[in-house]
Coordinates of C-alpha atoms in Angstrom, one line a residue:
Chain A
M289 CA -14.6 2.5 -2.2
I290 CA -12.6 -0.1 -4.1
Q291 CA -13.0 -0.1 -7.8
M292 CA -11.6 -2.6 -10.3
T293 CA -11.8 -1.9 -14.0
N294 CA -11.0 -4.7 -16.5
V295 CA -8.3 -6.1 -14.3
T296 CA -6.2 -8.9 -15.6
K297 CA -3.2 -10.4 -13.8
E298 CA -0.8 -12.6 -15.6
Y299 CA 2.1 -14.6 -14.1
A300 CA 4.8 -16.5 -15.9
K301 CA 2.8 -19.7 -16.2
N302 CA -0.8 -18.7 -15.7
T303 CA -3.4 -16.0 -15.8
A304 CA -4.6 -15.5 -12.3
I305 CA -7.3 -12.9 -12.9
K306 CA -9.2 -12.4 -16.1
D307 CA -10.8 -9.1 -17.0
I308 CA -12.6 -8.4 -13.7
S309 CA -14.6 -5.2 -13.2
L310 CA -16.3 -4.6 -9.9
T311 CA -17.0 -2.1 -7.1
V312 CA -16.8 -3.0 -3.5
P313 CA -19.0 -0.6 -1.4
T314 CA -17.9 0.5 2.1
G315 CA -19.2 -0.6 5.5
R316 CA -19.7 -4.2 4.7
I317 CA -18.2 -7.6 5.1
I318 CA -17.4 -9.2 1.8
G319 CA -16.2 -12.7 1.2
I320 CA -14.2 -13.7 -1.8
V321 CA -15.0 -17.4 -2.6
G322 CA -14.1 -19.9 -5.2
G323 CA -12.2 -23.1 -5.7
N324 CA -8.4 -23.6 -5.3
G325 CA -6.5 -21.6 -7.8
S326 CA -9.5 -19.5 -8.8
G327 CA -7.6 -16.3 -8.0
K328 CA -9.0 -15.4 -4.6
S329 CA -5.6 -14.5 -3.0
T330 CA -4.5 -12.6 -6.1
L331 CA -7.6 -10.5 -6.1
L332 CA -7.0 -9.6 -2.4
K333 CA -3.4 -8.8 -3.1
L334 CA -4.4 -6.5 -6.0
I335 CA -6.7 -4.6 -3.6
A336 CA -3.9 -4.5 -1.0
G337 CA -1.6 -3.0 -3.6
L338 CA 0.9 -5.9 -3.1
A339 CA 0.4 -7.1 -6.7
Q340 CA 0.0 -4.9 -9.7
P341 CA -2.5 -5.7 -12.5
T342 CA -1.0 -6.6 -15.9
S343 CA -3.7 -4.5 -17.4
G344 CA -6.7 -2.6 -16.1
S345 CA -6.8 -0.6 -12.9
V346 CA -7.4 -1.0 -9.2
T347 CA -8.2 2.1 -7.1
V348 CA -8.7 2.4 -3.3
N349 CA -10.6 5.5 -2.4
G350 CA -9.8 6.9 -5.8
E351 CA -6.0 6.3 -5.6
K352 CA -4.2 3.7 -7.7
A353 CA -3.6 0.7 -5.4
N354 CA 0.1 0.2 -4.8
R355 CA 2.4 -0.6 -1.9
R356 CA 1.7 2.8 -0.4
T357 CA -2.1 2.6 -0.4
G358 CA -1.4 -0.2 2.1
Q359 CA -1.8 2.6 4.7
F360 CA -5.5 2.5 4.1
A361 CA -5.7 -1.3 4.1
A362 CA -4.6 -3.7 6.9
Y363 CA -3.6 -6.9 5.1
S364 CA -3.0 -10.3 6.5
S365 CA -1.5 -12.9 4.3
E366 CA -2.4 -16.5 4.2
S367 CA 1.2 -17.8 4.8
G368 CA 0.5 -16.2 8.2
I369 CA 4.1 -16.2 9.2
Y370 CA 5.3 -13.1 11.1
Y371 CA 8.9 -12.4 12.0
P372 CA 9.5 -15.6 14.0
I373 CA 12.3 -14.0 15.9
F374 CA 9.8 -11.7 17.7
T375 CA 7.9 -12.4 20.8
V376 CA 4.1 -11.6 20.7
R377 CA 4.8 -8.4 22.6
E378 CA 7.6 -7.4 20.2
A379 CA 5.4 -8.0 17.2
I380 CA 2.8 -5.7 18.6
R381 CA 5.3 -3.0 19.3
F382 CA 6.8 -3.4 15.9
Q383 CA 3.4 -3.2 14.2
A384 CA 2.5 -0.2 16.3
S385 CA 5.7 1.6 15.4
Q386 CA 5.1 1.1 11.7
F387 CA 1.4 1.9 11.4
P388 CA 0.1 5.2 12.8
D389 CA -3.5 3.7 12.8
F390 CA -2.4 0.8 15.1
N391 CA -4.4 1.0 18.4
L392 CA -2.3 -0.5 21.2
A393 CA -5.2 -0.7 23.7
K394 CA -7.2 -2.6 21.1
A395 CA -4.3 -4.9 20.5
D396 CA -4.1 -5.6 24.2
E397 CA -7.7 -6.3 24.5
I398 CA -7.8 -8.7 21.5
M399 CA -4.6 -10.4 22.9
K400 CA -6.4 -11.1 26.1
L401 CA -9.6 -12.3 24.4
M402 CA -7.5 -14.6 22.2
Q403 CA -5.5 -15.7 25.3
L404 CA -2.1 -15.1 23.7
D405 CA 0.9 -15.0 25.9
P406 CA 2.8 -11.8 25.2
H407 CA 6.2 -13.4 26.1
M408 CA 6.0 -16.3 23.7
K409 CA 8.3 -16.4 20.8
I410 CA 6.4 -16.5 17.5
K411 CA 8.3 -19.4 16.2
A412 CA 7.1 -21.4 19.3
L413 CA 3.4 -20.6 18.7
S414 CA 1.0 -23.3 17.6
K415 CA -0.7 -22.9 14.2
G416 CA -3.9 -21.8 16.0
N417 CA -2.1 -19.2 18.0
R418 CA -0.4 -17.9 14.9
G419 CA -3.8 -17.4 13.4
R420 CA -4.9 -15.6 16.5
L421 CA -1.8 -13.4 16.5
Q422 CA -2.3 -12.6 12.8
I423 CA -5.9 -11.5 13.4
M424 CA -4.9 -9.5 16.4
L425 CA -2.2 -7.6 14.6
T426 CA -4.5 -6.9 11.7
L427 CA -7.7 -6.0 13.6
A428 CA -5.8 -3.6 15.9
R429 CA -5.3 -1.3 13.0
E430 CA -8.0 1.2 12.5
A431 CA -7.7 1.2 8.8
P432 CA -10.6 1.8 6.4
Y433 CA -10.1 -1.6 4.9
I434 CA -9.3 -4.9 6.5
L435 CA -8.1 -7.5 4.1
L436 CA -7.8 -11.1 5.4
D437 CA -6.5 -13.9 3.2
E438 CA -7.9 -17.2 4.4
P439 CA -8.1 -16.3 8.1
L440 CA -9.9 -19.5 9.0
S441 CA -8.1 -22.0 6.9
G442 CA -6.5 -25.0 8.6
L443 CA -7.6 -23.9 12.1
D444 CA -9.7 -26.0 14.5
P445 CA -13.3 -25.0 15.1
M446 CA -12.6 -23.3 18.4
V447 CA -9.9 -21.0 16.9
R448 CA -12.2 -20.3 13.9
D449 CA -15.0 -19.3 16.2
A450 CA -12.7 -17.0 18.2
I451 CA -11.5 -15.4 15.0
V452 CA -15.0 -14.8 13.7
K453 CA -16.1 -13.3 17.0
G454 CA -13.0 -11.2 17.0
M455 CA -14.0 -9.8 13.6
I456 CA -17.5 -8.9 14.7
S457 CA -16.2 -7.4 17.9
Y458 CA -13.4 -5.3 16.5
V459 CA -14.3 -4.3 13.0
D460 CA -16.4 -1.1 13.1
L461 CA -18.6 -1.3 10.0
S462 CA -19.6 2.4 10.3
T463 CA -16.0 3.3 9.4
Q464 CA -14.4 0.0 8.1
T465 CA -14.9 -2.5 5.4
L466 CA -13.8 -6.1 5.7
I467 CA -12.9 -8.2 2.7
M468 CA -11.8 -11.8 3.3
T469 CA -11.0 -14.8 1.1
S470 CA -12.3 -18.2 2.3
H471 CA -13.1 -21.6 1.2
E472 CA -15.0 -22.3 4.4
V473 CA -18.2 -20.9 2.9
T474 CA -20.6 -22.3 5.4
E475 CA -18.6 -20.8 8.2
I476 CA -18.8 -17.3 6.8
E477 CA -22.4 -17.4 5.5
T478 CA -23.9 -15.5 8.4
L479 CA -20.8 -13.3 8.7
I480 CA -20.7 -11.7 5.3
D481 CA -23.0 -9.2 3.6
G482 CA -22.0 -10.1 0.1
F483 CA -19.7 -12.4 -1.8
I484 CA -17.5 -12.2 -4.9
A485 CA -17.4 -15.7 -6.5
L486 CA -14.5 -16.4 -8.8
K487 CA -14.1 -19.2 -11.2
D488 CA -10.8 -19.8 -13.0
G489 CA -9.8 -16.2 -12.5
S490 CA -13.1 -14.7 -13.8
L491 CA -15.8 -13.0 -11.9
H492 CA -18.5 -15.7 -11.6
R493 CA -21.0 -13.7 -9.6
M494 CA -21.1 -10.8 -7.1
A495 CA -24.2 -10.7 -5.0
D496 CA -25.7 -10.2 -1.5
V497 CA -26.0 -13.3 0.6
E498 CA -29.5 -12.4 1.5
E499 CA -30.4 -12.0 -2.2
L500 CA -29.3 -15.6 -2.7
H501 CA -31.4 -16.7 0.2
E502 CA -34.4 -14.6 -0.8
V503 CA -34.5 -15.1 -4.5
E504 CA -33.0 -18.6 -4.9
G505 CA -33.4 -20.1 -1.5
L506 CA -29.9 -21.3 -1.5
R507 CA -26.8 -21.2 0.7
I508 CA -23.6 -20.1 -0.9
A509 CA -22.3 -23.7 -0.6
D510 CA -25.4 -25.1 -2.3
W511 CA -25.2 -22.4 -5.0
M512 CA -21.6 -23.1 -5.6
K513 CA -22.2 -26.9 -5.9
K514 CA -24.9 -26.1 -8.4
T515 CA -22.9 -23.7 -10.6
Y516 CA -19.3 -24.8 -10.3
D517 CA -19.2 -27.9 -12.5
Chain B
M65 CA 12.2 8.5 13.0
R66 CA 10.7 6.0 15.5
Q67 CA 9.2 4.3 12.6
W68 CA 12.5 3.8 10.9
S69 CA 14.5 3.0 14.0
A70 CA 12.0 0.2 14.8
L71 CA 12.6 -1.1 11.3
F72 CA 16.3 -0.9 11.8
M73 CA 16.2 -2.9 15.0
K74 CA 14.1 -5.5 13.3
D75 CA 16.7 -5.8 10.5
F76 CA 19.4 -6.0 13.1
K77 CA 17.7 -8.9 14.7
L78 CA 17.3 -10.7 11.4
T79 CA 21.1 -10.8 10.8
R80 CA 22.6 -10.5 14.2
V81 CA 23.5 -14.2 14.4
V82 CA 25.5 -13.9 11.2
F83 CA 27.1 -10.8 12.6
F84 CA 28.3 -12.5 15.8
M85 CA 29.5 -15.5 13.8
G86 CA 31.6 -13.1 11.7
L87 CA 33.2 -11.6 14.8
V88 CA 34.1 -15.1 16.0
M89 CA 35.6 -15.9 12.6
N90 CA 37.9 -12.8 12.9
G91 CA 39.1 -14.3 16.1
L92 CA 39.8 -17.6 14.3
V93 CA 41.9 -15.6 11.8
A94 CA 44.0 -14.3 14.6
L95 CA 44.5 -17.8 16.0
L96 CA 45.4 -19.0 12.5
T97 CA 48.1 -16.3 12.3
L98 CA 49.6 -17.4 15.5
T99 CA 49.8 -21.0 14.3
L100 CA 51.3 -19.9 11.0
E101 CA 54.0 -18.0 12.9
G102 CA 55.1 -21.1 14.5
A103 CA 55.2 -23.1 11.3
A104 CA 57.0 -20.6 9.0
N105 CA 60.0 -18.4 9.4
D106 CA 59.0 -15.4 7.3
S107 CA 57.7 -12.8 9.6
L108 CA 55.8 -11.0 6.8
L109 CA 53.5 -14.0 6.8
L110 CA 52.0 -12.4 9.9
F111 CA 50.1 -10.0 7.6
V112 CA 48.8 -12.5 5.1
P113 CA 45.8 -13.9 6.9
F114 CA 44.7 -10.5 8.1
A115 CA 45.1 -9.0 4.6
I116 CA 42.9 -11.8 3.2
A117 CA 40.3 -11.4 5.9
A118 CA 40.2 -7.7 5.4
G119 CA 39.8 -8.2 1.6
I120 CA 36.9 -10.6 2.1
H121 CA 35.1 -7.9 4.0
V122 CA 34.3 -6.3 0.7
A123 CA 31.6 -8.9 0.4
Y124 CA 30.3 -8.1 3.9
V125 CA 27.5 -5.6 3.2
P126 CA 26.2 -7.3 0.0
G127 CA 26.3 -10.6 1.9
M128 CA 24.4 -9.2 4.9
V129 CA 21.9 -7.4 2.8
L130 CA 21.2 -10.5 0.8
I131 CA 20.8 -12.7 3.9
S132 CA 18.4 -10.1 5.3
L133 CA 16.4 -9.9 2.0
K134 CA 16.4 -13.7 1.8
S135 CA 14.9 -13.9 5.3
E136 CA 12.2 -11.4 4.3
G137 CA 11.5 -13.6 1.3
S138 CA 9.5 -16.1 3.4
Y139 CA 7.1 -13.4 4.5
M140 CA 7.5 -10.8 1.8
S141 CA 4.0 -9.4 2.2
V142 CA 4.9 -8.4 5.7
W143 CA 8.0 -6.6 4.6
L144 CA 6.3 -4.9 1.6
H145 CA 3.0 -4.1 3.5
N146 CA 4.5 -1.1 5.2
P147 CA 3.7 2.6 4.9
Q148 CA 7.3 3.6 4.6
A149 CA 8.9 4.3 1.2
A150 CA 11.0 1.5 -0.3
F151 CA 14.2 3.5 -0.1
K152 CA 13.8 3.6 3.7
L153 CA 13.2 -0.2 3.9
L154 CA 16.3 -0.8 1.8
L155 CA 18.4 1.8 3.6
S156 CA 17.6 0.1 6.9
K157 CA 19.2 -3.1 5.6
M158 CA 22.1 -1.3 4.1
V159 CA 23.0 0.8 7.1
N160 CA 22.7 -2.3 9.3
G161 CA 25.2 -4.1 7.0
L162 CA 27.5 -1.0 7.0
I163 CA 27.6 -0.7 10.8
M164 CA 28.2 -4.4 11.2
L165 CA 31.0 -4.1 8.6
V166 CA 32.7 -1.3 10.4
V167 CA 32.5 -3.1 13.7
S168 CA 33.8 -6.3 12.2
L169 CA 36.6 -4.6 10.4
A170 CA 37.7 -2.5 13.4
W171 CA 37.7 -5.7 15.4
L172 CA 39.9 -7.4 12.8
Y173 CA 42.3 -4.5 12.8
A174 CA 42.4 -4.5 16.6
L175 CA 43.2 -8.2 16.6
A176 CA 45.9 -7.6 14.0
R177 CA 47.5 -5.0 16.2
L178 CA 47.3 -7.2 19.2
V179 CA 48.9 -10.1 17.4
I180 CA 51.6 -8.1 15.6
T181 CA 52.7 -5.5 18.2
P182 CA 54.5 -7.9 20.5
R183 CA 56.5 -9.2 17.5
L184 CA 57.2 -5.7 16.2
S185 CA 61.0 -6.2 16.4
L186 CA 60.8 -8.9 13.7
I187 CA 59.1 -6.7 11.2
E188 CA 60.2 -3.2 12.1
P189 CA 60.8 -1.9 8.6
S190 CA 57.5 -3.0 7.1
W191 CA 55.4 -2.2 10.1
T192 CA 54.6 1.5 9.4
D193 CA 54.0 0.9 5.7
A194 CA 51.8 -2.0 6.4
W195 CA 49.8 0.0 8.9
S196 CA 49.3 2.9 6.4
V197 CA 48.2 0.5 3.7
G198 CA 45.7 -0.7 6.3
W199 CA 44.4 2.8 6.8
F200 CA 44.1 3.3 3.1
I201 CA 42.3 0.1 2.6
F202 CA 39.8 0.5 5.5
P203 CA 37.6 3.2 4.0
H204 CA 37.9 1.7 0.5
I205 CA 36.6 -1.7 1.8
I206 CA 33.6 0.2 3.2
W207 CA 33.1 2.2 0.0
I208 CA 33.3 -0.8 -2.3
S209 CA 31.2 -3.0 0.0
A210 CA 28.4 -0.3 0.1
G211 CA 28.5 0.0 -3.7
L212 CA 28.3 -3.8 -4.2
S213 CA 25.4 -4.0 -1.7
V214 CA 23.4 -1.6 -3.9
L215 CA 24.1 -3.8 -6.9
V216 CA 23.0 -6.9 -5.0
M217 CA 19.8 -5.2 -3.9
F218 CA 19.1 -4.1 -7.5
L219 CA 19.7 -7.6 -8.8
W220 CA 17.5 -9.1 -6.1
A221 CA 14.7 -6.7 -6.8
L222 CA 15.0 -7.3 -10.5
H223 CA 14.9 -11.1 -9.9
Q224 CA 11.8 -10.7 -7.7
Y225 CA 10.0 -8.9 -10.6
L226 CA 11.3 -11.1 -13.4
K227 CA 10.5 -14.4 -11.7
L228 CA 6.8 -13.4 -11.7
R229 CA 6.9 -12.6 -15.3
I230 CA 9.2 -15.1 -16.9
G231 CA 9.8 -17.7 -14.1
R232 CA 13.0 -19.6 -13.9
W233 CA 14.6 -17.7 -16.9
S234 CA 15.0 -14.8 -14.5
W235 CA 18.4 -16.0 -13.4
A236 CA 19.7 -16.2 -16.9
V237 CA 18.5 -12.7 -17.6
I238 CA 20.1 -11.5 -14.4
A239 CA 23.4 -13.1 -15.3
G240 CA 23.2 -11.6 -18.8
I241 CA 22.5 -8.1 -17.4
L242 CA 25.4 -8.5 -14.9
I243 CA 27.9 -9.5 -17.6
L244 CA 26.7 -6.8 -20.0
S245 CA 26.7 -4.1 -17.4
G246 CA 30.2 -5.2 -16.3
W247 CA 31.4 -5.0 -19.8
I248 CA 29.8 -1.6 -20.4
Y249 CA 31.2 -0.4 -17.1
A250 CA 34.7 -1.5 -18.1
L251 CA 34.3 0.0 -21.5
L252 CA 33.2 3.3 -19.9
T253 CA 35.9 3.6 -17.3
T254 CA 38.6 3.0 -19.9
S255 CA 37.2 5.6 -22.3
K256 CA 38.6 9.0 -22.9
L257 CA 35.4 10.7 -21.9
Y258 CA 35.5 9.0 -18.5
G259 CA 39.1 10.2 -17.9
F260 CA 38.1 13.6 -19.0
V261 CA 35.1 13.7 -16.6
T262 CA 36.7 12.1 -13.6
E263 CA 40.4 12.9 -13.6
W264 CA 40.3 15.8 -11.2
G265 CA 41.2 16.1 -7.5
G266 CA 44.1 13.6 -7.9
M267 CA 45.8 12.1 -4.9
T268 CA 49.0 10.0 -4.8
Y269 CA 49.9 7.4 -2.2
K270 CA 53.3 5.8 -1.6
F271 CA 53.6 2.8 0.7
G272 CA 57.4 2.2 0.4
V273 CA 58.5 -1.3 1.0
I274 CA 55.2 -3.1 0.7
L275 CA 53.9 -1.5 -2.5
P276 CA 56.8 0.0 -4.5
D277 CA 54.5 1.7 -7.1
T278 CA 52.7 4.9 -6.3
L279 CA 48.9 4.7 -6.2
Q280 CA 46.9 7.4 -7.9
T281 CA 43.2 8.1 -7.0
Y282 CA 40.9 10.8 -8.3
T283 CA 38.1 12.5 -6.3
G284 CA 36.2 12.6 -9.6
G285 CA 36.3 8.8 -9.7
Y286 CA 34.7 8.6 -6.3
V287 CA 32.1 11.2 -7.3
F288 CA 31.4 9.2 -10.5
D289 CA 30.9 5.9 -8.5
F290 CA 28.8 7.7 -6.0
I291 CA 26.4 9.0 -8.7
M292 CA 26.2 5.6 -10.2
I293 CA 25.4 4.0 -6.9
V294 CA 22.8 6.6 -6.0
G295 CA 21.2 6.2 -9.4
L296 CA 21.1 2.4 -9.0
F297 CA 19.7 2.7 -5.5
I298 CA 16.9 5.0 -6.7
L299 CA 16.1 2.5 -9.5
T300 CA 16.0 -0.3 -6.9
A301 CA 13.7 1.6 -4.6
W302 CA 11.4 2.2 -7.5
L303 CA 11.4 -1.5 -8.4
V304 CA 10.5 -2.4 -4.8
D305 CA 7.8 0.3 -4.7
N306 CA 6.2 -0.6 -8.0
K307 CA 7.2 -4.0 -9.3
V308 CA 8.1 -6.3 -6.5
E309 CA 5.1 -8.2 -5.3
G310 CA 4.3 -9.8 -1.9
Chain C
M22 CA -24.8 -21.1 11.1
D23 CA -26.4 -24.5 11.4
E24 CA -29.2 -23.0 13.3
F25 CA -30.2 -21.0 10.3
N26 CA -31.5 -22.3 7.0
A27 CA -31.3 -21.1 3.5
S28 CA -35.0 -20.9 2.6
K29 CA -35.4 -17.5 4.2
P30 CA -33.2 -14.4 4.6
I31 CA -31.1 -14.7 7.7
Y32 CA -32.3 -11.4 9.1
L33 CA -35.9 -12.6 9.0
Q34 CA -34.9 -15.8 10.8
L35 CA -33.2 -13.8 13.5
A36 CA -36.3 -11.5 13.7
D37 CA -38.5 -14.6 14.1
R38 CA -36.3 -16.0 16.8
I39 CA -36.4 -12.8 18.8
H40 CA -40.1 -12.6 18.2
R41 CA -40.7 -16.1 19.6
Q42 CA -38.6 -15.2 22.6
I43 CA -40.8 -12.3 23.3
V44 CA -44.0 -14.3 22.8
S45 CA -42.7 -17.0 25.1
G46 CA -41.9 -14.5 27.7
E47 CA -38.2 -15.2 27.6
L48 CA -37.8 -11.5 26.7
K49 CA -40.1 -9.3 28.8
A50 CA -41.9 -6.2 27.8
G51 CA -39.5 -3.2 28.3
E52 CA -36.5 -5.4 28.5
K53 CA -33.3 -4.2 26.9
L54 CA -31.9 -6.3 24.0
P55 CA -28.2 -7.0 23.6
S56 CA -26.4 -4.4 21.5
I57 CA -26.2 -5.1 17.8
R58 CA -22.5 -6.1 18.2
D59 CA -23.2 -8.4 21.1
M60 CA -26.0 -10.0 19.3
G61 CA -23.7 -10.4 16.3
I62 CA -21.1 -12.0 18.5
K63 CA -23.6 -14.4 20.1
Y64 CA -24.7 -15.8 16.7
S65 CA -21.5 -15.2 14.8
M66 CA -23.6 -12.9 12.6
N67 CA -22.9 -9.8 10.6
P68 CA -23.9 -6.7 12.5
N69 CA -25.6 -5.3 9.4
T70 CA -27.8 -8.4 9.4
V71 CA -28.6 -7.9 13.1
Q72 CA -29.4 -4.3 12.4
R73 CA -31.9 -5.3 9.7
A74 CA -33.6 -7.8 12.0
Y75 CA -33.9 -5.1 14.7
S76 CA -35.3 -2.6 12.2
E77 CA -37.8 -5.2 10.9
L78 CA -39.1 -5.7 14.5
E79 CA -39.1 -2.0 15.2
R80 CA -41.3 -1.5 12.1
G81 CA -43.7 -4.1 13.5
G82 CA -43.8 -2.2 16.8
I83 CA -42.4 -5.1 18.7
L84 CA -39.0 -3.4 19.4
E85 CA -38.3 0.2 20.2
A86 CA -35.0 1.9 19.6
R87 CA -34.3 4.5 22.2
R88 CA -31.7 7.1 21.1
G89 CA -28.4 6.6 22.9
Q90 CA -29.8 3.8 25.1
G91 CA -30.2 0.8 22.8
T92 CA -33.0 -1.4 21.7
F93 CA -35.9 -2.5 24.0
V94 CA -38.9 -4.8 23.8
S95 CA -42.0 -2.7 23.3
E96 CA -44.0 -1.8 26.4
Q97 CA -47.3 -1.7 24.5
R98 CA -48.6 -4.9 26.0
D99 CA -51.7 -5.0 23.8
R100 CA -49.4 -4.8 20.8
L101 CA -47.4 -7.8 22.1
A102 CA -50.6 -9.7 22.8
Q103 CA -51.7 -9.0 19.3
Q104 CA -48.4 -10.3 18.0
R105 CA -48.7 -13.4 20.2
V106 CA -52.0 -14.2 18.4
K107 CA -50.6 -13.4 15.0
L108 CA -47.6 -15.7 15.5
K109 CA -49.8 -18.5 16.6
Q110 CA -52.0 -18.1 13.5
E111 CA -48.9 -18.0 11.2
Q112 CA -47.5 -21.3 12.7
I113 CA -50.9 -23.0 12.5
A114 CA -51.4 -21.8 9.0
E115 CA -48.1 -23.2 7.9
F116 CA -48.6 -26.5 9.6
V117 CA -52.2 -27.0 8.2
H118 CA -51.0 -26.0 4.8
V119 CA -48.3 -28.8 4.8
M120 CA -50.8 -31.3 6.2
Q121 CA -53.4 -30.5 3.6
E122 CA -50.8 -30.8 0.9
M123 CA -50.2 -34.3 2.0
G124 CA -53.9 -35.0 1.8
Y125 CA -55.0 -35.1 5.4
S126 CA -58.6 -33.9 6.2
A127 CA -59.5 -31.3 8.7
A128 CA -60.9 -34.0 11.1
E129 CA -57.7 -36.1 10.8
I130 CA -55.5 -33.1 11.5
L131 CA -57.6 -32.1 14.5
A132 CA -57.7 -35.6 15.9
G133 CA -54.0 -36.0 15.3
V134 CA -53.1 -32.8 17.1
E135 CA -55.4 -33.7 20.1
Q136 CA -53.9 -37.1 20.4
Y137 CA -50.3 -35.8 20.1
L138 CA -51.0 -33.1 22.8
N139 CA -52.5 -35.7 25.1
S140 CA -49.7 -38.1 24.9
A141 CA -47.1 -35.3 25.2
Q142 CA -48.9 -34.2 28.4
K143 CA -48.7 -37.8 29.8
G144 CA -45.1 -37.9 28.9
D145 CA -44.5 -34.8 30.9
K146 CA -45.9 -36.4 34.0

């Protein structure tokens, strides 16, 4: 379980997260949504332990989130660049050497599904293939938490579809929880169980998608249009 | 161990181009010496380019470590998102730099020998002395370079943290800290207490013709520096584990 | 996603869709359904949502979960026949409700439907 208590994150020039308290239950797919600069990526980094709150606390399975709790969370950053000097195969081997929960067979399977050439140098990969690589390297880890920062952003519909299908195929919700940030809300509507909506760094709403459909008859995008002005 | 050695190989790949460039530059120094020999008459000039090149090697490990850290900077989350403790991540870069330094320095010395030996008759009297100075300098270059690399890692980690908190002022603070700590260090090493603590295990060196004065070193001085370096390294690892963000 | 609308929970829309496939005979009595994960992949849908849809249909007796084997269309044919009638009633009720709201009389609706079906039949030939 991930728990945030009165979390605030300040940077030199701005406050990225303002006093957020929430609990993310396990075994679900959760989307973090909100406009540009609303704090989506920062929230995910706080959970990954790659950023520390200025005040408040973030715990992952009861432990304070820091660099080392990363062993419970497979994190994929938005910048999406892996060591460009590696080939796809070398990147897999490196990842496998670093993370004991990395499943090589699974990586191979995803690599084939994503049609990645293992001998290609990463710096020579197209943007779409980098997105695929990133997803493959992250989903091959059998970590309790999978954290994806904008996994669909800037990719063409075919790649996005392959990535979404990859998530459904290779995340086991009986043992894993997937948290992703996205501004492609329509794309993830049927994929996510619940969403965390941020507005200017504050928690705007956290709810089940089906609750939104059932009670308000709205899609996330419609709801956001209605409440974000 | 497999975990760390994979990290080590990755760090080697990040800086190997610079490493090979360094080896080529050593070769260029040897060529320069040969050209100098033709231009000037003083045979002692033969040593000068090599001595300078060896001296520059002090900056080798800090330079390598900085280049390595800089290249991580573009995908910092990948570097930080790793189950290994920060001291292992940092040590991988440092050991890489050290090994490269030893190889580069040994290569430079071998070149020096190769260039100088055929002309031995010209410089017979200073040859043995020069060579023993060389042997004295070799481990000291490694020692100082290792120490400086820890300082560089510390300043880098501090900058990573400060730039998140205070933005561009970080560099000013770093420069301030550097000057202040240099001043404190100088004050400390000239104090009576420092002498009292470190002046044991003395060794004297004489290098005859090349350096007429005797050189005095203390084992205590090395131990003192070692403790400082280890302390700074631990602090750096703590910063990377807790304060640097990806 | 475009195939689903916001007015109704997605799991119910998926349940309806499977239900219709059974009524139309696209899915036969006793036939095995795709696993939850495969169904999720097919519709890019959260497996938890698929699970809810399956559970909903199991509760209605239309699907049967067999331990260790997967989910099957019920073999109780009378149950399926019943459901076939029920689904028809539901669709008609919805249609009539909308028509009446717009002020059409029963006779108008009946005539309209008859005319529509006749012309559709001709169009088929």
